[in-house]
CSV table of C-alpha atoms in Angstrom, one decimal:
chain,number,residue,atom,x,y,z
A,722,UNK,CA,8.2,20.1,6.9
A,723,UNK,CA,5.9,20.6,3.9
A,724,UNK,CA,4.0,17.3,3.0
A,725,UNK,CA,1.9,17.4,-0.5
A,726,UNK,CA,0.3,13.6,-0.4
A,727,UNK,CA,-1.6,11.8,-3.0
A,728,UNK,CA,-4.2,9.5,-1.8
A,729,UNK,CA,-4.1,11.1,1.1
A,730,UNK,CA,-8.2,10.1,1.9
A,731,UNK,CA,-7.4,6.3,1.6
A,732,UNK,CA,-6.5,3.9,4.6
A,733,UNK,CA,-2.6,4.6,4.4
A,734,UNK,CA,-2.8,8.2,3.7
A,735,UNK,CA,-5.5,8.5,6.3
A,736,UNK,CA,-3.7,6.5,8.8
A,737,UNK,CA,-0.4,8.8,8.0
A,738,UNK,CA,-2.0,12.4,8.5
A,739,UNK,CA,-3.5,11.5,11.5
A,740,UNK,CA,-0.6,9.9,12.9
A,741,UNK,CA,2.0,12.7,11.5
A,742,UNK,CA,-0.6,15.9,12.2
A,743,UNK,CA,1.2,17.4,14.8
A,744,UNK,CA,4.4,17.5,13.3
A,745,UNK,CA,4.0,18.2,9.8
A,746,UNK,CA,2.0,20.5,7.8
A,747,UNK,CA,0.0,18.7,4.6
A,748,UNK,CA,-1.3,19.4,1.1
A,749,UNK,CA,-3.5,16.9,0.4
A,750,UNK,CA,-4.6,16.5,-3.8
A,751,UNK,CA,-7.9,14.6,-4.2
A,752,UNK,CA,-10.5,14.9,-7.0
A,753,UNK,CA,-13.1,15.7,-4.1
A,754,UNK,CA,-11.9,18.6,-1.7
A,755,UNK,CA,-15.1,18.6,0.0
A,756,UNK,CA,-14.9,14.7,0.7
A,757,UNK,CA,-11.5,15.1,2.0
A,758,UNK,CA,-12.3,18.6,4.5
A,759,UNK,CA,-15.1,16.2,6.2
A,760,UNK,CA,-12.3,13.7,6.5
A,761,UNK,CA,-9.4,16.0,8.0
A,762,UNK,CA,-12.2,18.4,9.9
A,763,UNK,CA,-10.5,17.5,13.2
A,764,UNK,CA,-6.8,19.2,12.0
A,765,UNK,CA,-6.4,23.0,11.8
A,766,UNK,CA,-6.6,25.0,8.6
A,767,UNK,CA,-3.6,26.4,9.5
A,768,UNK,CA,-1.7,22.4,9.0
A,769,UNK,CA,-3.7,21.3,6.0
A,770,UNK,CA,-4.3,22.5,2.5
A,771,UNK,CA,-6.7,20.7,-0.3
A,772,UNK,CA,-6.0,21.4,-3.8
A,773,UNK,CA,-7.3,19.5,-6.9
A,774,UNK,CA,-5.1,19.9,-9.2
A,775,UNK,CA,-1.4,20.2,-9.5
A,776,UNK,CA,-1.1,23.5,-10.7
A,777,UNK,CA,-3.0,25.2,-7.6
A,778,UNK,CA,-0.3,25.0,-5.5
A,779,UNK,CA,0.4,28.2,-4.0
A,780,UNK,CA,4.1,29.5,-5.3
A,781,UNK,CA,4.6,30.4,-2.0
A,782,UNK,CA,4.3,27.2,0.0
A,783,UNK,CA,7.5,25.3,-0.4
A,784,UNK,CA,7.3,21.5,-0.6
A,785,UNK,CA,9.7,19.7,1.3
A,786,UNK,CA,8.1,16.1,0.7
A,787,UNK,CA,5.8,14.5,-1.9
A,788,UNK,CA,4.5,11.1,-0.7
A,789,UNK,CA,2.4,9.6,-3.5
A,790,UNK,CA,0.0,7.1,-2.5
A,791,UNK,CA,-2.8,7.5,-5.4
A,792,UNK,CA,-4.1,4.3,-6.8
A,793,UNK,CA,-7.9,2.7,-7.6
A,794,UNK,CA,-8.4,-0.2,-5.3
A,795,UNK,CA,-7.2,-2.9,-7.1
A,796,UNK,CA,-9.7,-5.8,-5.8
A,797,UNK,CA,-13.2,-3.5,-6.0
A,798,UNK,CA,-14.2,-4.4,-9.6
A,799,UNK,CA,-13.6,-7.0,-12.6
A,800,UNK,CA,-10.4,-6.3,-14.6
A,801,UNK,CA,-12.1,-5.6,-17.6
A,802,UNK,CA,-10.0,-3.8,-20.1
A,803,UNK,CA,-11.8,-0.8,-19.3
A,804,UNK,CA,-11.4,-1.0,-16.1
A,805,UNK,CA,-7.8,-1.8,-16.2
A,806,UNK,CA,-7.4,1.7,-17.7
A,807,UNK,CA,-8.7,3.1,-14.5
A,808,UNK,CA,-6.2,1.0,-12.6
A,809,UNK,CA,-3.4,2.6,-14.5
A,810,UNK,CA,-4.1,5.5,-14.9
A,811,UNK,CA,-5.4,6.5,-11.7
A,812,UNK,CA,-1.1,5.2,-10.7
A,813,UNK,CA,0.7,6.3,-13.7
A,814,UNK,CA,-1.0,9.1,-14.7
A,815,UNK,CA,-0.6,11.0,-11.6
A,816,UNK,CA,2.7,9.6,-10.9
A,817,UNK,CA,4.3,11.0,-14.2
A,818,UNK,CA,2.7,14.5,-13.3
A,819,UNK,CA,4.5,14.4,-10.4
A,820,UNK,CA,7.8,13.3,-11.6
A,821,UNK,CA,7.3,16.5,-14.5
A,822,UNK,CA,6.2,18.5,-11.4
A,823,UNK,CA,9.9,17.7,-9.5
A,824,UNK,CA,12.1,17.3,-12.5
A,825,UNK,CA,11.2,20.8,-14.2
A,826,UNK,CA,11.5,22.3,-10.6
A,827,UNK,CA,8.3,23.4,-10.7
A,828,UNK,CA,8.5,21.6,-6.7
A,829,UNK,CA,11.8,20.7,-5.4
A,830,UNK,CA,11.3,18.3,-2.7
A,831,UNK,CA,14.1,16.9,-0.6
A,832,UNK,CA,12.3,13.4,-1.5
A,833,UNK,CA,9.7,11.5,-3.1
A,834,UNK,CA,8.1,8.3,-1.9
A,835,UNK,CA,6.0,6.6,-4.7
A,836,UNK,CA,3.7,3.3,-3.7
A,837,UNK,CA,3.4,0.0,-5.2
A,838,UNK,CA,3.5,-3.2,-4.0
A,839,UNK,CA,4.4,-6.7,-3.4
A,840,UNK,CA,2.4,-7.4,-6.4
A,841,UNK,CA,5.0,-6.4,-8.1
A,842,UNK,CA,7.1,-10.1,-8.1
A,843,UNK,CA,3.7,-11.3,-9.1
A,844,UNK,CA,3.4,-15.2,-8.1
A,845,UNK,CA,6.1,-16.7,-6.1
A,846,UNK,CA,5.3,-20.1,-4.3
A,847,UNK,CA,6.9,-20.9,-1.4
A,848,UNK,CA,10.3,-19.0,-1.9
A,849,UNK,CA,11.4,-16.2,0.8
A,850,UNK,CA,12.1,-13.5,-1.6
A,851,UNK,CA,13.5,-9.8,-1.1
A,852,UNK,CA,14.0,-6.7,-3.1
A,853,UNK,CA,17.1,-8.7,-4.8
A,854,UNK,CA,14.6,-10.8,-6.4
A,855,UNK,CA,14.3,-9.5,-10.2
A,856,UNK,CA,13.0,-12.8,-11.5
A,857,UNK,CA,9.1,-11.4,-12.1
A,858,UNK,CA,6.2,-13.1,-12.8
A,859,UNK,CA,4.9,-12.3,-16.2
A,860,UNK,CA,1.2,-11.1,-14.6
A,861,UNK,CA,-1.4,-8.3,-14.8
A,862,UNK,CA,-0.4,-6.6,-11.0
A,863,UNK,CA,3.7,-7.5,-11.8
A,864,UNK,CA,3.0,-5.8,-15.2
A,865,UNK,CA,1.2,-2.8,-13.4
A,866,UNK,CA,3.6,-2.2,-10.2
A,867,UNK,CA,6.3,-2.4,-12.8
A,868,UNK,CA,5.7,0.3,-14.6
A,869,UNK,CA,4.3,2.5,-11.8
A,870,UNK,CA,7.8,2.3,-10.5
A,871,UNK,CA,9.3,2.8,-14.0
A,872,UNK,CA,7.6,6.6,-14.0
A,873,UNK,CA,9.2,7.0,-10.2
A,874,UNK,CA,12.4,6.6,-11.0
A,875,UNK,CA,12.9,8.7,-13.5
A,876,UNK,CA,12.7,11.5,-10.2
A,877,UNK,CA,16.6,9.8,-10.3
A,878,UNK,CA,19.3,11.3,-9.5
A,879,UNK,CA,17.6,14.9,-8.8
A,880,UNK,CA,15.5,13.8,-6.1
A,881,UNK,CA,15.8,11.1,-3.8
A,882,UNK,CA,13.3,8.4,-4.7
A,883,UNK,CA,11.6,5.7,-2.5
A,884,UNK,CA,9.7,2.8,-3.8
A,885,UNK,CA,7.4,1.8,-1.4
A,886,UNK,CA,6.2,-2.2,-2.1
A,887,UNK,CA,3.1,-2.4,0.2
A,888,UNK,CA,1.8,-6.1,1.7
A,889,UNK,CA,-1.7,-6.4,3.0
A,890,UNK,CA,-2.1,-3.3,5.3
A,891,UNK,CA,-4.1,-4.9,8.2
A,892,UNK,CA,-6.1,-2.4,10.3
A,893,UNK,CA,-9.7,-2.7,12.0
A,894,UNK,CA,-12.6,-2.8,10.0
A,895,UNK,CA,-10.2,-0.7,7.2
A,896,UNK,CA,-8.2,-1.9,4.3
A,897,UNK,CA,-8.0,-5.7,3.6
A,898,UNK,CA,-10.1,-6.5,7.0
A,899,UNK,CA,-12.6,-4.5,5.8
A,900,UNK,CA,-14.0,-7.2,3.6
A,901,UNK,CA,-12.1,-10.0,4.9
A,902,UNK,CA,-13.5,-10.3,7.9
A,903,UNK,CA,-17.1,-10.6,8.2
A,904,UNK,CA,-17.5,-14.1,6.9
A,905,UNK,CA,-14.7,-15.3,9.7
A,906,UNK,CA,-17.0,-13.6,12.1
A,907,UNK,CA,-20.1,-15.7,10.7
A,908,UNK,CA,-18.1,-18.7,11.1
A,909,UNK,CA,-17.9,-18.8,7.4
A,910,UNK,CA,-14.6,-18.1,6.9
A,911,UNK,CA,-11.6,-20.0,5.9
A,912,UNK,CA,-8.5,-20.9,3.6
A,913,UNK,CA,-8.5,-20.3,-0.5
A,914,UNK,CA,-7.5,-23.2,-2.3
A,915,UNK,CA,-4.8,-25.3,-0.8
A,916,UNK,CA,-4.0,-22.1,1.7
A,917,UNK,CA,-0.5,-23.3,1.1
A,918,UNK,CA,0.2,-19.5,-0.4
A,919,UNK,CA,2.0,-17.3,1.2
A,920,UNK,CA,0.7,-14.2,2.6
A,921,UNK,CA,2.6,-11.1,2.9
A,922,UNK,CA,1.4,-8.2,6.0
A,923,UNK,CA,1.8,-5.3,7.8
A,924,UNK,CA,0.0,-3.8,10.5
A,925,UNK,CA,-1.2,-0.4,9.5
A,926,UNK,CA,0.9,1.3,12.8
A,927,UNK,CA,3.9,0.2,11.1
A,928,UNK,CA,3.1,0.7,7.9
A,929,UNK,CA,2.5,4.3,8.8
A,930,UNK,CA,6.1,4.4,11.0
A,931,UNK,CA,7.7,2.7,8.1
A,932,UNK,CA,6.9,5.4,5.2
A,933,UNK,CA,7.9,8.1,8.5
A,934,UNK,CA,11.3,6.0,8.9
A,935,UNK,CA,12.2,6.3,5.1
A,936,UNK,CA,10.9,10.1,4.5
A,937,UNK,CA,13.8,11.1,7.5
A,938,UNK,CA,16.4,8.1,6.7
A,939,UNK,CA,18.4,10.7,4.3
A,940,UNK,CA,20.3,7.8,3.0
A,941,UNK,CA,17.0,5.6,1.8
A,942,UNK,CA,16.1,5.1,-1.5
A,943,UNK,CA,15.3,3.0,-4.1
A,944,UNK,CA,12.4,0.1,-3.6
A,945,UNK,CA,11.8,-1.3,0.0
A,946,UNK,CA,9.7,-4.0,0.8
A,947,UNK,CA,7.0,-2.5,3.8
A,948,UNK,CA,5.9,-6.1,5.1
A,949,UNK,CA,6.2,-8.1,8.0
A,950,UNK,CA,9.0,-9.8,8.9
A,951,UNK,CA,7.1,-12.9,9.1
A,952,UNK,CA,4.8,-13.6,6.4
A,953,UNK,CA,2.6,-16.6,7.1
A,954,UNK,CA,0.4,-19.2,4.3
A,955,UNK,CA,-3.3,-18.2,4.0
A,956,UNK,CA,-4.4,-21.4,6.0
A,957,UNK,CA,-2.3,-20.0,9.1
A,958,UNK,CA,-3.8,-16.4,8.5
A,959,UNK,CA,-7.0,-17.7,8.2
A,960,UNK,CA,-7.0,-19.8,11.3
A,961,UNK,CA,-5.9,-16.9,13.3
A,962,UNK,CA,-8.2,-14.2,11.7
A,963,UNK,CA,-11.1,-16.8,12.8
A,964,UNK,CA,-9.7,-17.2,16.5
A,965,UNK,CA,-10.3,-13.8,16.9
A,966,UNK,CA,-13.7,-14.2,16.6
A,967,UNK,CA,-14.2,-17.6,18.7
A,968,UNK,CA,-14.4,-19.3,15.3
A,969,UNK,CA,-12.7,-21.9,13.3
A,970,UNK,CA,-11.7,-21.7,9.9
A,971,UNK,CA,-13.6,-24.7,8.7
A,972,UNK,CA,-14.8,-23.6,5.1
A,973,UNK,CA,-12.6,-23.7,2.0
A,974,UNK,CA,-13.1,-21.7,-1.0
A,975,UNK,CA,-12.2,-23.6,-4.1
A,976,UNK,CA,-9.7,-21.7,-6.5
A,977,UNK,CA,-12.4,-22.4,-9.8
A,978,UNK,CA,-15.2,-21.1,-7.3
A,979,UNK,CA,-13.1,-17.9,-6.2
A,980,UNK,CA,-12.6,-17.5,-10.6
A,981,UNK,CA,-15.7,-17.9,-11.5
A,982,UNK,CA,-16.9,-14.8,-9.3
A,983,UNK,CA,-13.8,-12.8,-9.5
A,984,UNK,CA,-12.2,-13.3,-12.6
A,985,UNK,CA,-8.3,-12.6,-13.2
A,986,UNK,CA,-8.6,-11.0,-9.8
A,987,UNK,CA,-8.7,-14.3,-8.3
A,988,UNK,CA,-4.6,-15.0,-9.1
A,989,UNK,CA,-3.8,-12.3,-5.9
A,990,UNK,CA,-5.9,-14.5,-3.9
A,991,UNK,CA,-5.0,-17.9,-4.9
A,992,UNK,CA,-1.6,-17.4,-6.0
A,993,UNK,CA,0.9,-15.5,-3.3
A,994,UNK,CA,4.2,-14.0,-2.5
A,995,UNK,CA,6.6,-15.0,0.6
A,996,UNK,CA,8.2,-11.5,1.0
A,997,UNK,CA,10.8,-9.8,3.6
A,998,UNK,CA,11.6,-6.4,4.0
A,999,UNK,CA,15.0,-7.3,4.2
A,1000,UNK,CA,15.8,-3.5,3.3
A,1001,UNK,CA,13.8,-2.0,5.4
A,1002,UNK,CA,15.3,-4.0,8.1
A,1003,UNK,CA,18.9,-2.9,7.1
A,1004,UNK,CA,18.2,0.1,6.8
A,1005,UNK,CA,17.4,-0.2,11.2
A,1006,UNK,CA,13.6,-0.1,11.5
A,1007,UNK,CA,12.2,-1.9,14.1
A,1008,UNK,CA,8.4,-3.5,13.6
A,1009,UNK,CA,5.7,-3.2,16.7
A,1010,UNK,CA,4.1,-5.9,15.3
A,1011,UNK,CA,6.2,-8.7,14.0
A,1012,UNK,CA,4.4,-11.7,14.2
A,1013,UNK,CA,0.4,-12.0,13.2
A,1014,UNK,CA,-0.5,-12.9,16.9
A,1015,UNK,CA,0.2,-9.8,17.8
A,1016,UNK,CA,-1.3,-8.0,14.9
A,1017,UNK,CA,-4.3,-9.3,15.1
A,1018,UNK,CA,-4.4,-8.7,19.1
A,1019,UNK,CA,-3.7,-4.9,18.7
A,1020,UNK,CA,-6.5,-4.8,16.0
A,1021,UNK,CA,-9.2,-6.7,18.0
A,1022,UNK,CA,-8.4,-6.9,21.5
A,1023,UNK,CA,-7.9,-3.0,22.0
């Protein structure tokens, strides 16, 4: 099987190559190709391919697979309006290209697995919510997801189209951790706000299995939920996260405080989503790592 992946240099896409090397050959787009060959030195020529833009793919190489996982980290800078335009357009832009790509048969892959996220209900409360849940909160991220997704399906009914809504991929000193846990490790760590929100994760190992599961599941398609079973508050996660370290998870940040210095990206933080990948579940994956405990022991006790 032919892979062409977008994203393909970030924590997921990173994660998925190396996990998948041996048994698929890649493509990878990026805007830096010499970035990306330090990053996949370690993989034959022979199993992996960098191109820039869409049009240099080879009419030769036929692509069995396109798993799109393109996107500006959403937490790295202020949502000012500018910046916003970099949010969606570094998703939507290169999503519709894609969708023109498959739908004028310029590719004709067997299926196409899009990203977006949890963000996508915007904020929730307390409520257990799954992919049945169409009552969305009128947000930025909702706003954003929802018409990242939008672009995807129009791939429907040509090409069968999987929507993947992505918790907080947890993985050592990568992704969310990356940031998150250096203050818990100076002791200075702890809940946001009340910490009564919910908190919605996957370890990166599933994560990774999961998009694998749904690219062979022939009958997948349409949006699944790629979180943990168990989704916990951000007091719990925070308590655990500083256990790990020997610490306690004594300091609170205040809501205004977290504002102040973040802005409008404050609501992911202080507002949450309790989300199950009821889907995903049906559809008969299995999670390694169900529960945070064990999460969090994979990540720092290995």
């Amino acid at each position: 099987m032919h892979i062409l992946i977008t994203g393909g240099t970030g924590f997921i896409g990173q994660a998925f190559v190396n996990t998948f090397q041996a048994d698929y050959d890649f493509t990878v787009l990026t805007r830096d190709i010499s970035n990306a060959q330090n990053i996949f030195s370690h993989i034959s020529s022979d199993s992996i391919k960098f191109i820039s833009e869409l049009h240099e793919l080879p009419s030769a190489i036929h692509i069995d697979a396109v798993i799109n996982l393109a996107g500006s980290p959403i937490m790295d800078k202020m949502w000012s309006a500018k910046h916003k335009h970099v949010l969606e357009s570094s998703r939507w832009e290169i999503t519709q290209h894609l969708v023109d790509f498959i739908t004028t048969k310029t590719i004709t892959p067997d299926v196409f697995i899009s990203g977006s996220a949890v963000g996508v209900y915007g904020r929730q409360g307390d409520s257990s919510i799954d992919e049945k849940h169409l009552n969305h909160y009128p947000e930025y991220a909702s706003k954003l997801c929802e018409h990242w997704e939008e672009i995807a399906r129009t791939c429907c009914p040509s090409t069968r189209t999987v929507i993947l809504r992505t918790g907080i991929v947890l993985g050592k000193d990568k992704g969310a951790l990356q940031k998150m846990a250096l203050p818990f490790k100076l002791g200075l760590g702890g809940p946001i706000g009340k910490g009564h929100q919910y908190m919605s994760w996957i370890h990166i190992d599933d994560m990774v299995a999961a998009i694998n599961y749904l690219l062979q599941h022939e009958s997948a398609s349409g949006a699944f939920n790629l979180t943990s079973p168990n989704p916990v508050t951000n007091t719990d996660f925070a308590q655990k996260l500083a256990a790990c370290f020997g610490k306690k998870a004594r300091l609170t940040t205040p809501a205004l405080l977290l504002r102040l210095l973040l802005g409008e990206r404050a609501d992911l933080l202080v507002y949450g989503q309790r989300v199950l990948p009821t889907r995903l579940l049906d559809a008969g994956f299995t999670f390694s790592f169900d529960v945070l405990d064990q999460a969090f022991s994979a990540i720092y006790d290995a």
